[in-house]
mmCIF file of C-alpha atoms and ligand atoms in Angstrom:
data_model
loop_
_atom_site.group_PDB
_atom_site.id
_atom_site.type_symbol
_atom_site.label_atom_id
_atom_site.label_comp_id
_atom_site.label_asym_id
_atom_site.label_seq_id
_atom_site.Cartn_x
_atom_site.Cartn_y
_atom_site.Cartn_z
ATOM 1 C CA MET A 60 -59.661 9.704 -46.525
ATOM 2 C CA THR A 61 -60.205 9.748 -42.432
ATOM 3 C CA ARG A 62 -57.285 10.248 -40.399
ATOM 4 C CA PRO A 63 -56.482 7.988 -37.587
ATOM 5 C CA ARG A 64 -57.324 9.466 -34.268
ATOM 6 C CA VAL A 65 -54.223 9.579 -31.788
ATOM 7 C CA TYR A 66 -54.922 10.501 -28.085
ATOM 8 C CA VAL A 67 -52.112 12.365 -26.764
ATOM 9 C CA SER A 68 -51.539 11.950 -22.699
ATOM 10 C CA ARG A 69 -49.862 15.597 -22.188
ATOM 11 C CA PRO A 70 -48.849 18.428 -24.083
ATOM 12 C CA LEU A 71 -45.813 17.614 -26.259
ATOM 13 C CA PRO A 72 -43.247 20.383 -27.801
ATOM 14 C CA PRO A 73 -44.342 21.923 -31.309
ATOM 15 C CA SER A 74 -42.114 19.691 -33.037
ATOM 16 C CA ALA A 75 -43.475 16.742 -31.935
ATOM 17 C CA MET A 76 -46.926 17.432 -32.256
ATOM 18 C CA GLU A 77 -46.338 19.153 -35.870
ATOM 19 C CA ILE A 78 -45.903 15.150 -37.014
ATOM 20 C CA LEU A 79 -48.736 13.945 -35.147
ATOM 21 C CA HIS A 80 -50.900 17.152 -36.898
ATOM 22 C CA ALA A 81 -49.387 16.031 -40.368
ATOM 23 C CA HIS A 82 -51.016 12.680 -40.566
ATOM 24 C CA CYS A 83 -53.544 12.377 -37.450
ATOM 25 C CA ASP A 84 -56.575 13.703 -36.040
ATOM 26 C CA VAL A 85 -54.841 14.584 -32.434
ATOM 27 C CA ARG A 86 -56.652 15.079 -29.105
ATOM 28 C CA VAL A 87 -54.443 15.976 -26.132
ATOM 29 C CA TRP A 88 -54.576 16.182 -22.322
ATOM 30 C CA ASP A 89 -53.683 19.826 -21.886
ATOM 31 C CA HIS A 90 -52.417 19.707 -18.669
ATOM 32 C CA GLU A 91 -48.830 20.256 -18.486
ATOM 33 C CA ASP A 92 -48.087 18.707 -15.091
ATOM 34 C CA THR A 93 -50.861 16.561 -14.125
ATOM 35 C CA PRO A 94 -51.656 13.258 -16.195
ATOM 36 C CA PRO A 95 -55.258 12.180 -16.959
ATOM 37 C CA PRO A 96 -57.249 10.867 -14.104
ATOM 38 C CA ARG A 97 -57.821 7.436 -15.245
ATOM 39 C CA PRO A 98 -61.460 7.601 -15.975
ATOM 40 C CA VAL A 99 -60.432 10.370 -18.463
ATOM 41 C CA LEU A 100 -58.102 8.102 -20.114
ATOM 42 C CA LEU A 101 -60.147 5.179 -20.400
ATOM 43 C CA GLU A 102 -62.737 7.381 -22.235
ATOM 44 C CA ALA A 103 -60.431 9.224 -24.441
ATOM 45 C CA VAL A 104 -58.956 5.727 -25.925
ATOM 46 C CA ARG A 105 -62.155 4.522 -26.821
ATOM 47 C CA ASP A 106 -61.911 5.740 -30.513
ATOM 48 C CA ALA A 107 -58.070 6.207 -30.617
ATOM 49 C CA GLU A 108 -55.856 4.098 -33.087
ATOM 50 C CA GLY A 109 -52.724 5.424 -31.289
ATOM 51 C CA LEU A 110 -51.929 6.556 -27.784
ATOM 52 C CA VAL A 111 -48.851 8.676 -27.226
ATOM 53 C CA CYS A 112 -48.256 8.326 -23.203
ATOM 54 C CA LEU A 113 -45.807 9.030 -20.792
ATOM 55 C CA VAL A 114 -44.427 6.746 -17.827
ATOM 56 C CA THR A 115 -47.417 8.144 -15.582
ATOM 57 C CA GLU A 116 -49.950 6.375 -17.804
ATOM 58 C CA ARG A 117 -50.701 2.700 -17.131
ATOM 59 C CA VAL A 118 -51.233 1.009 -19.993
ATOM 60 C CA ASP A 119 -52.821 -2.665 -19.214
ATOM 61 C CA GLU A 120 -55.729 -5.465 -19.540
ATOM 62 C CA GLU A 121 -58.206 -2.363 -18.618
ATOM 63 C CA LEU A 122 -56.924 0.379 -20.892
ATOM 64 C CA LEU A 123 -56.710 -2.005 -23.758
ATOM 65 C CA ARG A 124 -60.263 -3.472 -23.250
ATOM 66 C CA HIS A 125 -61.335 0.380 -23.394
ATOM 67 C CA ALA A 126 -59.437 0.665 -26.770
ATOM 68 C CA PRO A 127 -60.429 -1.610 -29.276
ATOM 69 C CA ARG A 128 -59.080 0.535 -32.327
ATOM 70 C CA LEU A 129 -55.944 0.887 -30.577
ATOM 71 C CA ARG A 130 -52.773 -0.140 -32.898
ATOM 72 C CA VAL A 131 -50.032 1.829 -31.485
ATOM 73 C CA VAL A 132 -48.826 2.776 -27.920
ATOM 74 C CA ALA A 133 -45.958 5.089 -28.326
ATOM 75 C CA ASN A 134 -44.444 5.594 -24.764
ATOM 76 C CA VAL A 135 -42.380 9.097 -24.460
ATOM 77 C CA ALA A 136 -39.371 7.215 -22.214
ATOM 78 C CA VAL A 137 -36.884 4.464 -22.697
ATOM 79 C CA GLY A 138 -38.320 2.449 -19.841
ATOM 80 C CA TYR A 139 -41.920 0.628 -20.560
ATOM 81 C CA ASP A 140 -42.994 -0.914 -17.197
ATOM 82 C CA ASN A 141 -45.745 1.069 -17.300
ATOM 83 C CA ILE A 142 -46.948 -1.066 -20.209
ATOM 84 C CA ASP A 143 -48.145 -4.635 -20.270
ATOM 85 C CA VAL A 144 -46.364 -5.163 -23.545
ATOM 86 C CA ALA A 145 -47.389 -9.015 -23.355
ATOM 87 C CA ALA A 146 -51.094 -8.025 -23.590
ATOM 88 C CA CYS A 147 -50.314 -5.352 -26.416
ATOM 89 C CA THR A 148 -48.385 -7.993 -28.547
ATOM 90 C CA ARG A 149 -51.562 -10.563 -28.215
ATOM 91 C CA ARG A 150 -53.657 -7.915 -29.466
ATOM 92 C CA ALA A 151 -51.240 -6.951 -32.332
ATOM 93 C CA ILE A 152 -50.834 -3.468 -30.704
ATOM 94 C CA VAL A 153 -47.238 -2.074 -31.397
ATOM 95 C CA VAL A 154 -45.216 -0.690 -28.601
ATOM 96 C CA THR A 155 -42.677 1.906 -28.998
ATOM 97 C CA ASN A 156 -40.072 3.713 -26.584
ATOM 98 C CA THR A 157 -37.618 6.286 -27.109
ATOM 99 C CA PRO A 158 -33.978 5.178 -26.181
ATOM 100 C CA ASP A 159 -30.771 6.380 -27.395
ATOM 101 C CA VAL A 160 -31.968 10.134 -27.766
ATOM 102 C CA LEU A 161 -31.689 10.240 -23.754
ATOM 103 C CA THR A 162 -28.904 8.421 -23.110
ATOM 104 C CA GLU A 163 -26.215 11.332 -22.695
ATOM 105 C CA ALA A 164 -28.486 13.327 -20.838
ATOM 106 C CA THR A 165 -29.432 10.813 -18.533
ATOM 107 C CA ALA A 166 -25.967 9.589 -17.911
ATOM 108 C CA ASP A 167 -25.215 13.285 -17.300
ATOM 109 C CA PHE A 168 -28.143 13.356 -14.686
ATOM 110 C CA ALA A 169 -26.659 10.314 -12.918
ATOM 111 C CA TRP A 170 -23.232 11.954 -12.668
ATOM 112 C CA ALA A 171 -25.006 14.582 -11.049
ATOM 113 C CA LEU A 172 -26.463 13.051 -8.499
ATOM 114 C CA LEU A 173 -23.288 11.065 -7.732
ATOM 115 C CA LEU A 174 -21.206 14.698 -7.117
ATOM 116 C CA ALA A 175 -23.986 16.081 -5.562
ATOM 117 C CA ALA A 176 -24.306 13.294 -3.192
ATOM 118 C CA ALA A 177 -20.364 12.485 -2.534
ATOM 119 C CA ARG A 178 -19.681 16.386 -1.865
ATOM 120 C CA ARG A 179 -23.155 17.425 -0.268
ATOM 121 C CA VAL A 180 -24.022 19.946 -2.403
ATOM 122 C CA VAL A 181 -27.578 20.180 -1.718
ATOM 123 C CA GLU A 182 -26.827 20.298 2.303
ATOM 124 C CA GLY A 183 -24.225 23.035 1.300
ATOM 125 C CA ASP A 184 -27.125 25.024 -0.356
ATOM 126 C CA ARG A 185 -29.607 24.407 2.707
ATOM 127 C CA LEU A 186 -27.186 25.710 4.923
ATOM 128 C CA VAL A 187 -26.190 28.843 2.769
ATOM 129 C CA ARG A 188 -29.647 29.259 2.443
ATOM 130 C CA SER A 189 -30.735 29.040 6.455
ATOM 131 C CA GLY A 190 -28.371 31.495 7.432
ATOM 132 C CA GLN A 191 -26.556 29.502 9.871
ATOM 133 C CA TRP A 192 -23.257 29.315 7.664
ATOM 134 C CA ARG A 193 -21.062 30.918 10.366
ATOM 135 C CA SER A 194 -17.356 30.419 9.096
ATOM 136 C CA TRP A 195 -15.310 28.432 6.528
ATOM 137 C CA GLY A 196 -14.472 25.598 8.505
ATOM 138 C CA LEU A 197 -11.821 22.769 8.176
ATOM 139 C CA GLY A 198 -14.498 19.687 8.768
ATOM 140 C CA LEU A 199 -17.581 21.534 7.289
ATOM 141 C CA LEU A 200 -19.538 19.334 5.409
ATOM 142 C CA LEU A 201 -16.934 16.901 4.714
ATOM 143 C CA GLY A 202 -17.747 14.501 1.982
ATOM 144 C CA GLN A 203 -16.189 11.382 -0.291
ATOM 145 C CA ASP A 204 -13.408 11.598 -2.828
ATOM 146 C CA VAL A 205 -15.062 10.734 -6.325
ATOM 147 C CA HIS A 206 -11.580 10.695 -8.175
ATOM 148 C CA GLY A 207 -9.660 7.353 -8.360
ATOM 149 C CA ARG A 208 -12.622 5.466 -6.651
ATOM 150 C CA THR A 209 -14.277 2.667 -7.853
ATOM 151 C CA LEU A 210 -17.585 2.806 -9.538
ATOM 152 C CA GLY A 211 -20.038 -0.110 -9.995
ATOM 153 C CA ILE A 212 -22.266 0.059 -12.796
ATOM 154 C CA VAL A 213 -25.311 -2.634 -12.414
ATOM 155 C CA GLY A 214 -26.825 -2.918 -15.952
ATOM 156 C CA LEU A 215 -24.029 -1.853 -18.841
ATOM 157 C CA GLY A 216 -26.703 -1.241 -21.692
ATOM 158 C CA ARG A 217 -26.901 2.285 -23.386
ATOM 159 C CA ILE A 218 -27.013 4.373 -20.316
ATOM 160 C CA GLY A 219 -24.939 2.485 -17.886
ATOM 161 C CA ALA A 220 -22.064 2.417 -20.659
ATOM 162 C CA ALA A 221 -22.548 6.238 -21.208
ATOM 163 C CA VAL A 222 -22.319 6.734 -17.490
ATOM 164 C CA ALA A 223 -19.070 4.463 -17.309
ATOM 165 C CA ARG A 224 -17.375 6.604 -20.048
ATOM 166 C CA ARG A 225 -17.544 9.578 -17.615
ATOM 167 C CA ALA A 226 -16.127 7.733 -14.985
ATOM 168 C CA ARG A 227 -12.686 7.538 -17.191
ATOM 169 C CA GLY A 228 -12.254 11.556 -16.626
ATOM 170 C CA PHE A 229 -12.457 11.020 -12.950
ATOM 171 C CA GLY A 230 -9.913 8.230 -13.399
ATOM 172 C CA MET A 231 -11.929 5.983 -11.734
ATOM 173 C CA ARG A 232 -12.050 1.663 -11.419
ATOM 174 C CA VAL A 233 -15.056 0.414 -13.304
ATOM 175 C CA LEU A 234 -16.940 -2.512 -12.367
ATOM 176 C CA TYR A 235 -20.010 -3.841 -14.060
ATOM 177 C CA THR A 236 -22.903 -6.646 -13.893
ATOM 178 C CA ASN A 237 -24.966 -7.422 -16.675
ATOM 179 C CA PRO A 238 -26.771 -10.388 -17.716
ATOM 180 C CA ARG A 239 -24.081 -10.865 -20.809
ATOM 181 C CA ARG A 240 -20.383 -9.862 -20.856
ATOM 182 C CA ARG A 241 -19.871 -6.920 -23.301
ATOM 183 C CA PRO A 242 -16.242 -7.511 -24.216
ATOM 184 C CA GLU A 243 -16.064 -4.468 -26.511
ATOM 185 C CA LEU A 244 -16.853 -2.469 -23.745
ATOM 186 C CA GLU A 245 -14.526 -3.710 -21.623
ATOM 187 C CA ALA A 246 -11.865 -3.088 -23.686
ATOM 188 C CA GLU A 247 -13.289 0.205 -24.515
ATOM 189 C CA LEU A 248 -14.023 1.275 -20.978
ATOM 190 C CA GLY A 249 -11.719 -1.278 -19.306
ATOM 191 C CA ALA A 250 -14.389 -2.302 -17.205
ATOM 192 C CA GLU A 251 -14.056 -5.352 -14.745
ATOM 193 C CA TYR A 252 -17.357 -7.750 -15.136
ATOM 194 C CA VAL A 253 -17.924 -8.969 -11.849
ATOM 195 C CA GLU A 254 -21.092 -10.715 -10.252
ATOM 196 C CA LEU A 255 -23.433 -8.208 -8.583
ATOM 197 C CA GLU A 256 -22.511 -9.396 -4.933
ATOM 198 C CA ALA A 257 -18.788 -8.709 -5.902
ATOM 199 C CA LEU A 258 -19.899 -5.721 -7.237
ATOM 200 C CA LEU A 259 -21.588 -4.218 -3.889
ATOM 201 C CA VAL A 260 -18.706 -5.491 -1.652
ATOM 202 C CA ARG A 261 -15.974 -3.473 -4.030
ATOM 203 C CA SER A 262 -17.513 -0.264 -5.039
ATOM 204 C CA ASP A 263 -17.698 3.071 -3.641
ATOM 205 C CA PHE A 264 -20.125 4.199 -6.047
ATOM 206 C CA VAL A 265 -23.148 2.082 -7.148
ATOM 207 C CA SER A 266 -25.175 3.171 -10.108
ATOM 208 C CA LEU A 267 -28.289 1.622 -11.252
ATOM 209 C CA HIS A 268 -29.020 1.030 -14.997
ATOM 210 C CA VAL A 269 -31.498 -1.998 -15.406
ATOM 211 C CA PRO A 270 -34.966 -2.126 -16.702
ATOM 212 C CA LEU A 271 -37.614 -2.633 -14.199
ATOM 213 C CA THR A 272 -38.564 -6.236 -14.956
ATOM 214 C CA PRO A 273 -40.202 -9.158 -12.278
ATOM 215 C CA GLN A 274 -36.533 -10.150 -12.491
ATOM 216 C CA THR A 275 -34.754 -6.612 -11.252
ATOM 217 C CA ARG A 276 -37.718 -5.719 -8.776
ATOM 218 C CA HIS A 277 -36.082 -5.262 -5.187
ATOM 219 C CA LEU A 278 -32.955 -6.364 -6.957
ATOM 220 C CA LEU A 279 -31.293 -4.210 -4.336
ATOM 221 C CA ASN A 280 -32.884 -5.966 -1.459
ATOM 222 C CA ARG A 281 -31.799 -5.648 2.151
ATOM 223 C CA GLU A 282 -29.188 -8.582 2.230
ATOM 224 C CA ARG A 283 -27.502 -6.745 -0.736
ATOM 225 C CA LEU A 284 -27.639 -3.138 0.743
ATOM 226 C CA ARG A 285 -25.641 -4.795 3.658
ATOM 227 C CA LEU A 286 -22.938 -5.729 1.233
ATOM 228 C CA MET A 287 -21.837 -2.175 0.177
ATOM 229 C CA LYS A 288 -19.105 -0.560 2.051
ATOM 230 C CA PRO A 289 -20.030 1.973 4.661
ATOM 231 C CA THR A 290 -18.605 4.890 2.924
ATOM 232 C CA ALA A 291 -20.459 3.860 -0.600
ATOM 233 C CA ILE A 292 -23.079 5.960 -2.420
ATOM 234 C CA LEU A 293 -25.974 4.210 -4.116
ATOM 235 C CA VAL A 294 -27.395 6.307 -7.070
ATOM 236 C CA ASN A 295 -30.729 5.251 -9.024
ATOM 237 C CA THR A 296 -31.800 6.706 -12.203
ATOM 238 C CA ALA A 297 -33.647 3.704 -13.203
ATOM 239 C CA ARG A 298 -36.755 2.669 -11.817
ATOM 240 C CA GLY A 299 -37.541 3.364 -8.100
ATOM 241 C CA ALA A 300 -38.808 -0.262 -7.323
ATOM 242 C CA VAL A 301 -35.053 -1.833 -8.408
ATOM 243 C CA VAL A 302 -34.380 -1.159 -4.824
ATOM 244 C CA ASP A 303 -36.359 -1.979 -1.934
ATOM 245 C CA GLU A 304 -36.970 1.103 -0.598
ATOM 246 C CA GLU A 305 -37.834 0.338 2.786
ATOM 247 C CA ALA A 306 -34.514 -1.533 3.369
ATOM 248 C CA LEU A 307 -32.956 1.598 1.742
ATOM 249 C CA VAL A 308 -34.245 3.650 4.289
ATOM 250 C CA GLU A 309 -32.794 1.909 6.704
ATOM 251 C CA ALA A 310 -29.652 1.342 5.271
ATOM 252 C CA LEU A 311 -29.063 4.974 5.166
ATOM 253 C CA ARG A 312 -30.922 5.761 8.801
ATOM 254 C CA GLU A 313 -28.370 3.200 10.496
ATOM 255 C CA ARG A 314 -25.810 3.993 8.292
ATOM 256 C CA TRP A 315 -24.657 0.594 6.362
ATOM 257 C CA ILE A 316 -23.956 2.674 3.406
ATOM 258 C CA TRP A 317 -22.977 6.749 3.384
ATOM 259 C CA ALA A 318 -25.462 8.124 1.019
ATOM 260 C CA ALA A 319 -27.884 7.502 -1.803
ATOM 261 C CA ALA A 320 -28.609 9.586 -4.352
ATOM 262 C CA LEU A 321 -32.267 9.221 -6.097
ATOM 263 C CA ASP A 322 -34.306 10.134 -9.115
ATOM 264 C CA VAL A 323 -36.989 7.619 -9.215
ATOM 265 C CA TYR A 324 -39.026 6.132 -6.614
ATOM 266 C CA GLU A 325 -41.269 2.997 -5.717
ATOM 267 C CA ARG A 326 -44.163 5.351 -5.523
ATOM 268 C CA GLU A 327 -44.214 8.754 -7.512
ATOM 269 C CA PRO A 328 -44.572 11.339 -6.669
ATOM 270 C CA LEU A 329 -42.845 10.508 -3.606
ATOM 271 C CA PRO A 330 -45.725 10.687 -0.779
ATOM 272 C CA PRO A 331 -45.160 13.492 1.668
ATOM 273 C CA ASP A 332 -44.862 10.941 4.821
ATOM 274 C CA SER A 333 -41.775 9.316 3.069
ATOM 275 C CA PRO A 334 -39.300 8.429 5.355
ATOM 276 C CA LEU A 335 -36.879 9.310 2.986
ATOM 277 C CA LEU A 336 -37.704 12.971 3.311
ATOM 278 C CA GLN A 337 -36.130 12.986 6.994
ATOM 279 C CA LEU A 338 -33.106 11.918 5.866
ATOM 280 C CA ASP A 339 -30.297 14.328 5.332
ATOM 281 C CA ASN A 340 -27.622 11.807 3.693
ATOM 282 C CA VAL A 341 -30.144 11.263 0.816
ATOM 283 C CA VAL A 342 -30.505 13.692 -2.373
ATOM 284 C CA LEU A 343 -33.830 13.558 -3.910
ATOM 285 C CA ALA A 344 -34.585 14.493 -7.457
ATOM 286 C CA PRO A 345 -38.402 14.334 -9.060
ATOM 287 C CA HIS A 346 -37.423 11.702 -12.033
ATOM 288 C CA VAL A 347 -35.793 14.503 -14.480
ATOM 289 C CA GLY A 348 -32.998 12.157 -15.387
ATOM 290 C CA SER A 349 -33.718 12.865 -19.168
ATOM 291 C CA ALA A 350 -35.074 16.548 -18.417
ATOM 292 C CA THR A 351 -33.089 18.845 -20.510
ATOM 293 C CA HIS A 352 -34.605 21.262 -23.550
ATOM 294 C CA THR A 353 -33.240 19.330 -26.321
ATOM 295 C CA THR A 354 -33.108 15.740 -25.110
ATOM 296 C CA ARG A 355 -37.081 15.985 -24.243
ATOM 297 C CA THR A 356 -37.591 17.181 -27.634
ATOM 298 C CA ARG A 357 -36.099 14.715 -29.191
ATOM 299 C CA MET A 358 -37.839 12.208 -27.165
ATOM 300 C CA ALA A 359 -41.291 13.689 -27.897
ATOM 301 C CA GLU A 360 -40.198 13.536 -31.571
ATOM 302 C CA LEU A 361 -39.150 10.231 -31.973
ATOM 303 C CA ALA A 362 -42.626 8.801 -30.033
ATOM 304 C CA ALA A 363 -44.577 11.207 -32.535
ATOM 305 C CA GLU A 364 -42.474 9.431 -35.548
ATOM 306 C CA ASN A 365 -42.926 5.854 -34.021
ATOM 307 C CA CYS A 366 -46.850 6.636 -33.809
ATOM 308 C CA VAL A 367 -47.222 7.752 -37.201
ATOM 309 C CA ALA A 368 -45.062 5.315 -38.779
ATOM 310 C CA VAL A 369 -47.345 2.564 -37.384
ATOM 311 C CA LEU A 370 -50.692 4.267 -38.543
ATOM 312 C CA THR A 371 -49.231 5.015 -41.734
ATOM 313 C CA GLY A 372 -48.055 1.503 -42.454
ATOM 314 C CA ARG A 373 -44.007 1.957 -42.029
ATOM 315 C CA THR A 374 -41.835 0.489 -39.801
ATOM 316 C CA PRO A 375 -41.258 2.601 -36.510
ATOM 317 C CA PRO A 376 -38.014 3.506 -35.587
ATOM 318 C CA THR A 377 -38.018 2.148 -32.154
ATOM 319 C CA PRO A 378 -40.588 -0.734 -31.678
ATOM 320 C CA VAL A 379 -40.153 -2.809 -28.099
ATOM 321 C CA ASN A 380 -42.276 -5.530 -29.519
ATOM 322 C CA PRO A 381 -41.073 -5.733 -33.530
ATOM 323 C CA GLU A 382 -43.060 -9.507 -33.418
ATOM 324 C CA VAL A 383 -45.902 -7.625 -33.878
ATOM 325 C CA LEU A 384 -44.529 -5.715 -37.262
ATOM 326 C CA ARG A 385 -43.553 -9.175 -38.488
ATOM 327 C CA THR A 386 -47.010 -11.055 -37.939
ATOM 328 C CA SER A 387 -49.067 -8.031 -39.088
ATOM 329 C CA ARG A 388 -47.415 -7.774 -42.871
HETATM 330 C C1 GLV B 264 -37.851 7.794 -17.989
HETATM 331 O O1 GLV B 264 -37.721 7.140 -17.005
HETATM 332 C C2 GLV B 264 -37.578 7.187 -19.069
HETATM 333 O O2 GLV B 264 -37.652 5.921 -18.983
HETATM 334 O O3 GLV B 264 -37.391 7.654 -20.309
#
């Protein structure tokens, strides 16, 4: 019996490759740090029934036209704004993502960024390395208190809730905004539901945890950034385009807000001429929110399990468009 063909757009940890090899004929773009160039990807999916890809791969109408046999797109990420899910659904292609397994690692990283920005950890590191650190100083690198302050969570889903849970250890008040109220989490976290505008006005820290959709693109625009406190810090581990980056640069430069800490950008990798690179009051990370050894392995394994499940006629653990499964049965 012929085994289903799968294309994998980056080498995965061995345990995930084993899951795929056990059932499929697997080809891999064998470069750790660069995605396959678009023409290579389009050619590679020609006879593929499964595609395991990263957020760097755009799965759109053009790609789908090149992939007439495709039955599953398994994204190694929880976010799937790189995939035209509606176009996949129209073709009865199952899309899967990797929720849950990265929740805690990503929440940890949001806190790493929050603390780094509040206490100017990166600026301190740069000062020590530069050899310009002259003396202990009463006013050296003064930051913002974290304990006892107010944290505003935009999007109280899995990751937003995990970030909020950690705030309790810092004795913080938690505000949140979400498309629907989450009474069970309000009780657990003592979180208060507010409208976005009120959250921006009242919070000392604002952490973004919404998916990128047409509704959330530039959710934090110029007007909304203007509502934030001049001492406030914005943390973004969601998607770059949730914030109007041009407006954010203005906000940081003109100190409408005190600082930002970003893991994601409107364009990735961040272009070398990005004005963000000129600013001291922003911490810049290279989209590594979920990047721990165990979490990345579990993400890759889950993507491989999703892919194999679809190709062997089973229900994948974490489908994004389960309606395709219902109609194809
Ligand atoms: C990474 O950005 C993810 O969505 O998992």
